[in-house]
PDB file of C-alpha atoms in Angstrom:
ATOM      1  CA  UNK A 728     -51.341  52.182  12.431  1.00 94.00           C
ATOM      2  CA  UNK A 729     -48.798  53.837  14.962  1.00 93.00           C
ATOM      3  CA  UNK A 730     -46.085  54.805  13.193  1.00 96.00           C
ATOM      4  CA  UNK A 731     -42.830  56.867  14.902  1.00 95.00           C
ATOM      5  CA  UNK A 732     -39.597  58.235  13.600  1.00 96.00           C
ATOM      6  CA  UNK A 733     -38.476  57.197  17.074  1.00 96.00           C
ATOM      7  CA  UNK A 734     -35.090  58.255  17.112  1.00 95.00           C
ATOM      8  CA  UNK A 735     -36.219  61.871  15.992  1.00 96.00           C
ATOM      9  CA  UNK A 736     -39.066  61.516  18.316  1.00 97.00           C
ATOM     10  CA  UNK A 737     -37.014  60.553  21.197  1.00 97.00           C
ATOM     11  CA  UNK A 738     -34.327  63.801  20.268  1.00 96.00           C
ATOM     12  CA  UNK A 739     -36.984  66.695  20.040  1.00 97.00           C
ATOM     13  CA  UNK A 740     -38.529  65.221  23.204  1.00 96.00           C
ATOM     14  CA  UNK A 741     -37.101  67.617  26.881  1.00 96.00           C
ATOM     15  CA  UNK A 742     -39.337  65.287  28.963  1.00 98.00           C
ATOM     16  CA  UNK A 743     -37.367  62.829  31.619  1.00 98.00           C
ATOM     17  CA  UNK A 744     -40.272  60.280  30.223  1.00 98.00           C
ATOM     18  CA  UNK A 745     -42.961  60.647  28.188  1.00 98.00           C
ATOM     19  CA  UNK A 746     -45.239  57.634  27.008  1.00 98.00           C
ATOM     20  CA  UNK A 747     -45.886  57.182  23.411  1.00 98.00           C
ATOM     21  CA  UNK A 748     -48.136  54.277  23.070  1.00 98.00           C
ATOM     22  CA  UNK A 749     -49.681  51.955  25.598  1.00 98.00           C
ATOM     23  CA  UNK A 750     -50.779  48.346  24.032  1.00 96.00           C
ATOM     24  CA  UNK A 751     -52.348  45.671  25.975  1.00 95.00           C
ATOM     25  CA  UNK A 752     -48.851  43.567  25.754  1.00 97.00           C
ATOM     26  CA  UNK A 753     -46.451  46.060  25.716  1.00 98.00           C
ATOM     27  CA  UNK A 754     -45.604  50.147  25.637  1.00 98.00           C
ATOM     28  CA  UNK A 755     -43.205  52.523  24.126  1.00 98.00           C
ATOM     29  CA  UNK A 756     -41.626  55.142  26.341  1.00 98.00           C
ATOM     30  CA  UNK A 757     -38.703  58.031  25.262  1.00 98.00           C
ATOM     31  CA  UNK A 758     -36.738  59.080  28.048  1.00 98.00           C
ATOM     32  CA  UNK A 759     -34.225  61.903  28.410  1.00 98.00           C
ATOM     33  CA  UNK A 760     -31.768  61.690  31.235  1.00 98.00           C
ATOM     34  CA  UNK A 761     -30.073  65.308  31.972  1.00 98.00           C
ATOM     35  CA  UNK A 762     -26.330  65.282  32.338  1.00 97.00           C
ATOM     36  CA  UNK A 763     -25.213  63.648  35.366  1.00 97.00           C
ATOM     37  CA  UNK A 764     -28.672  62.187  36.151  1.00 98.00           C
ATOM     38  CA  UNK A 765     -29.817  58.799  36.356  1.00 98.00           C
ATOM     39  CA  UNK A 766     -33.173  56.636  36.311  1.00 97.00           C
ATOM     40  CA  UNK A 767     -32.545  56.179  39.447  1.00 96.00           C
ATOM     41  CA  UNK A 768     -32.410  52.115  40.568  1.00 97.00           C
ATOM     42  CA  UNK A 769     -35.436  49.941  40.294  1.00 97.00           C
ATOM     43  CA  UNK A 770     -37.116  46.695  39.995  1.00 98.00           C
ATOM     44  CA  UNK A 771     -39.484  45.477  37.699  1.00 96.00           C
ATOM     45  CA  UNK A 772     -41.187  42.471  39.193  1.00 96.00           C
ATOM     46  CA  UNK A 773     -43.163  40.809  36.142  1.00 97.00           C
ATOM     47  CA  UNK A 774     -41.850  43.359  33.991  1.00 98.00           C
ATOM     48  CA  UNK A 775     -39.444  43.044  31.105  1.00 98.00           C
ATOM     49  CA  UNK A 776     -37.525  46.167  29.583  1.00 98.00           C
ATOM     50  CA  UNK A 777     -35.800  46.784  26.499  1.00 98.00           C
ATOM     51  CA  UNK A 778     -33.807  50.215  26.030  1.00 98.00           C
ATOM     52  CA  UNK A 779     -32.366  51.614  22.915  1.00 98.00           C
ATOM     53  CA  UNK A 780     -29.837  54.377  23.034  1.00 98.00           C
ATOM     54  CA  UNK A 781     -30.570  57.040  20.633  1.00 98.00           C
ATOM     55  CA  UNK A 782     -27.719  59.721  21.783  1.00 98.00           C
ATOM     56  CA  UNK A 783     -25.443  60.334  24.420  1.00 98.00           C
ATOM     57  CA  UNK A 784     -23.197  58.386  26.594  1.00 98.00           C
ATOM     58  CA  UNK A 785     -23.797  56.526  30.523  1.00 98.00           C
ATOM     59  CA  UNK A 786     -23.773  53.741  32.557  1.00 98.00           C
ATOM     60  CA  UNK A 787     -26.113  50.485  32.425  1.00 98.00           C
ATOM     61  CA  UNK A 788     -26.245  48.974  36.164  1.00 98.00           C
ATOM     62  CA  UNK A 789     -28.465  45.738  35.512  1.00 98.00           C
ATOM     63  CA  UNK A 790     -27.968  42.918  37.784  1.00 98.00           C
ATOM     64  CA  UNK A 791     -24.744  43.644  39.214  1.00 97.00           C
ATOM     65  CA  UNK A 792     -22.649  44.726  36.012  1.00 98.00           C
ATOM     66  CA  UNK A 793     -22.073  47.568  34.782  1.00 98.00           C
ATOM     67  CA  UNK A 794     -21.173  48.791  30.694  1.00 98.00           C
ATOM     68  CA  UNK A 795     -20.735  51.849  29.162  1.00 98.00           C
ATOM     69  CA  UNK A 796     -23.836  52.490  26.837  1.00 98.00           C
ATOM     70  CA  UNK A 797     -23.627  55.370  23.660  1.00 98.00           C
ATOM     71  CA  UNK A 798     -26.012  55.531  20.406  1.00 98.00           C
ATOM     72  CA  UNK A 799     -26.892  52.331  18.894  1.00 98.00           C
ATOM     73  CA  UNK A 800     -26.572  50.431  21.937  1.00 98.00           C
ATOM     74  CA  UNK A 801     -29.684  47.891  23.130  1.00 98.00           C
ATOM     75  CA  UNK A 802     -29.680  46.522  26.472  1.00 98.00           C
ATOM     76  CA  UNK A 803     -32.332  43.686  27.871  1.00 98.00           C
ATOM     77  CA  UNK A 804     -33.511  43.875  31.541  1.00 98.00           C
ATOM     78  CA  UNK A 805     -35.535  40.791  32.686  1.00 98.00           C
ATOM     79  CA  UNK A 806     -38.563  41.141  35.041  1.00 98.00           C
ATOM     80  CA  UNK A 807     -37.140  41.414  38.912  1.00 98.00           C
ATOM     81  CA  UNK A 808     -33.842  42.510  37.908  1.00 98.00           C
ATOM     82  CA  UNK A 809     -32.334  45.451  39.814  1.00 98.00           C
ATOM     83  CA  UNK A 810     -31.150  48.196  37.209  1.00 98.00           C
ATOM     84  CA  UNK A 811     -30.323  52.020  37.042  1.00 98.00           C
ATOM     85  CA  UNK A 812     -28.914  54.081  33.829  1.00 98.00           C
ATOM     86  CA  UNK A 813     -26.727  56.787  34.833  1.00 98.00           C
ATOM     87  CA  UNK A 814     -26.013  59.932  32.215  1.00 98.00           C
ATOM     88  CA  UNK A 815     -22.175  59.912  32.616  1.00 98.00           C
ATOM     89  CA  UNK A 816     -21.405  62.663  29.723  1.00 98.00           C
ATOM     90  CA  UNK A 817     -22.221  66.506  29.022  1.00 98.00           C
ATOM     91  CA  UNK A 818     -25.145  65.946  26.991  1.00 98.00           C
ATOM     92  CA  UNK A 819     -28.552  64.304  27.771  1.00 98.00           C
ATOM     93  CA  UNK A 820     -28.488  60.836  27.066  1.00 98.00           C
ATOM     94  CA  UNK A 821     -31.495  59.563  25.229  1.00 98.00           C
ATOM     95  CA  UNK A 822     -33.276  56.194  24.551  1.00 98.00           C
ATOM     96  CA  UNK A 823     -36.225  54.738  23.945  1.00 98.00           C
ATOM     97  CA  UNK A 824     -37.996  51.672  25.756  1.00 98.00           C
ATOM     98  CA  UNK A 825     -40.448  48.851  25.132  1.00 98.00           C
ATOM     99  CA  UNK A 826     -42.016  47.559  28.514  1.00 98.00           C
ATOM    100  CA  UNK A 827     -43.920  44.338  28.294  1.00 98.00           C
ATOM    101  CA  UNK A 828     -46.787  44.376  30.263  1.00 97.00           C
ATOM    102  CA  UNK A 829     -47.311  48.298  30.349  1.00 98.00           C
ATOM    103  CA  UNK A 830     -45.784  50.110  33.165  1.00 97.00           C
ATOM    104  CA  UNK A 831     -46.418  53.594  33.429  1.00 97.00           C
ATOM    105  CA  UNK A 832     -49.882  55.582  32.926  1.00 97.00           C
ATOM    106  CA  UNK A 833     -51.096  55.923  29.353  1.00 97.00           C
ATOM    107  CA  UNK A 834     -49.872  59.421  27.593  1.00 97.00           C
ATOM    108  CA  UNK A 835     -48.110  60.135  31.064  1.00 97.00           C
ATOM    109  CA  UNK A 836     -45.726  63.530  30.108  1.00 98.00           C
ATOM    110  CA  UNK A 837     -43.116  63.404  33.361  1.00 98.00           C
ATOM    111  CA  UNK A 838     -41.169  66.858  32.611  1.00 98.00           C
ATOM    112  CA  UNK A 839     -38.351  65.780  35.378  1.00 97.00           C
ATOM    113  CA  UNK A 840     -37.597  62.712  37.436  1.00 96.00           C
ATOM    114  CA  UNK A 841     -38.812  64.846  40.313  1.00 96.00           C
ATOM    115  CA  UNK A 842     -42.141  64.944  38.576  1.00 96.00           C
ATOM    116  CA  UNK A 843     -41.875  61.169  37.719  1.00 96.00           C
ATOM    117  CA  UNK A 844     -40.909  59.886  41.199  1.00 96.00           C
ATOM    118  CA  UNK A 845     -43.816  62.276  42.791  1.00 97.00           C
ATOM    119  CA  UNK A 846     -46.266  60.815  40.426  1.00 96.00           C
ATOM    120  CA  UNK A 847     -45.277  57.544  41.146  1.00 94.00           C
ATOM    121  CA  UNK A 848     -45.598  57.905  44.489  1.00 95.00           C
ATOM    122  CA  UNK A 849     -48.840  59.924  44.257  1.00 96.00           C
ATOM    123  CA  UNK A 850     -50.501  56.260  42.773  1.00 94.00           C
ATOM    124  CA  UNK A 851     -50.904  59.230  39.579  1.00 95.00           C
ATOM    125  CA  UNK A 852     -48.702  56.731  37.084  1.00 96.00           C
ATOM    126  CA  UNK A 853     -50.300  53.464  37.077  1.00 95.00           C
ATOM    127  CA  UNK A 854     -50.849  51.492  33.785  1.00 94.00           C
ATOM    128  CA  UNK A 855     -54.022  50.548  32.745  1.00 91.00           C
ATOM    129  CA  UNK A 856     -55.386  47.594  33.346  1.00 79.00           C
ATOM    130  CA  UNK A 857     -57.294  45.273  31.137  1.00 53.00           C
TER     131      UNK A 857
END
């Protein structure tokens, strides 16, 4: 059994991302997005994402809206749906996401989004495949 305090998890964690557990469905990411950084905008074709908003306050750009997003908060982006989260207060703003199928490399530790985007990029953060 996995089992996670996840919203202690997700606080002690100074990673940008770090993967916690890769299933064949689905996988559990905590993120930490510095003050006045952002995910940076994406798509997710065939991808669904949930994120959960453990502290801090920003922006949620999914499909042409935007909301304000603080602790507590759960927001729902469908596969192919443009998105970005943007850290819009002093503090790091921290969540936690389910992706369903897998999208990142299993146990992939990304210290910064510079390291994220370079992995990326690098083919270095592709999720296993079945």
């Amino acid at each position: 059994m996995e089992h996670f305090t996840i919203a202690t998890v997700a606080e002690k964690s100074p990673d940008f991302r770090r993967v916690l557990w890769t299933g064949e469905q689905t996988q559990l990411v905590i993120m930490t997005i510095p003050a006045g950084g952002e995910i940076g905008e994406e798509v997710h074709d065939g991808i669904d994402q949930i994120l959960t908003f453990v502290s801090g306050t920003g922006e949620a750009r999914v499909g042409g809206e935007t909301r304000a997003v603080a602790q507590g908060d759960l927001v729902v982006v469908p596969a192919g749906t443009k998105h970005n989260f943007v850290n819009t207060g002093p503090n790091p703003l921290v969540l936690y996401t389910v992706y369903g199928p897998p999208e990142h490399a299993d146990q992939a530790v990304h210290r910064t989004k510079e390291e994220a985007d370079a992995a990326e990029a690098a083919g270095r953060d592709e999720p296993p495949t079945s």
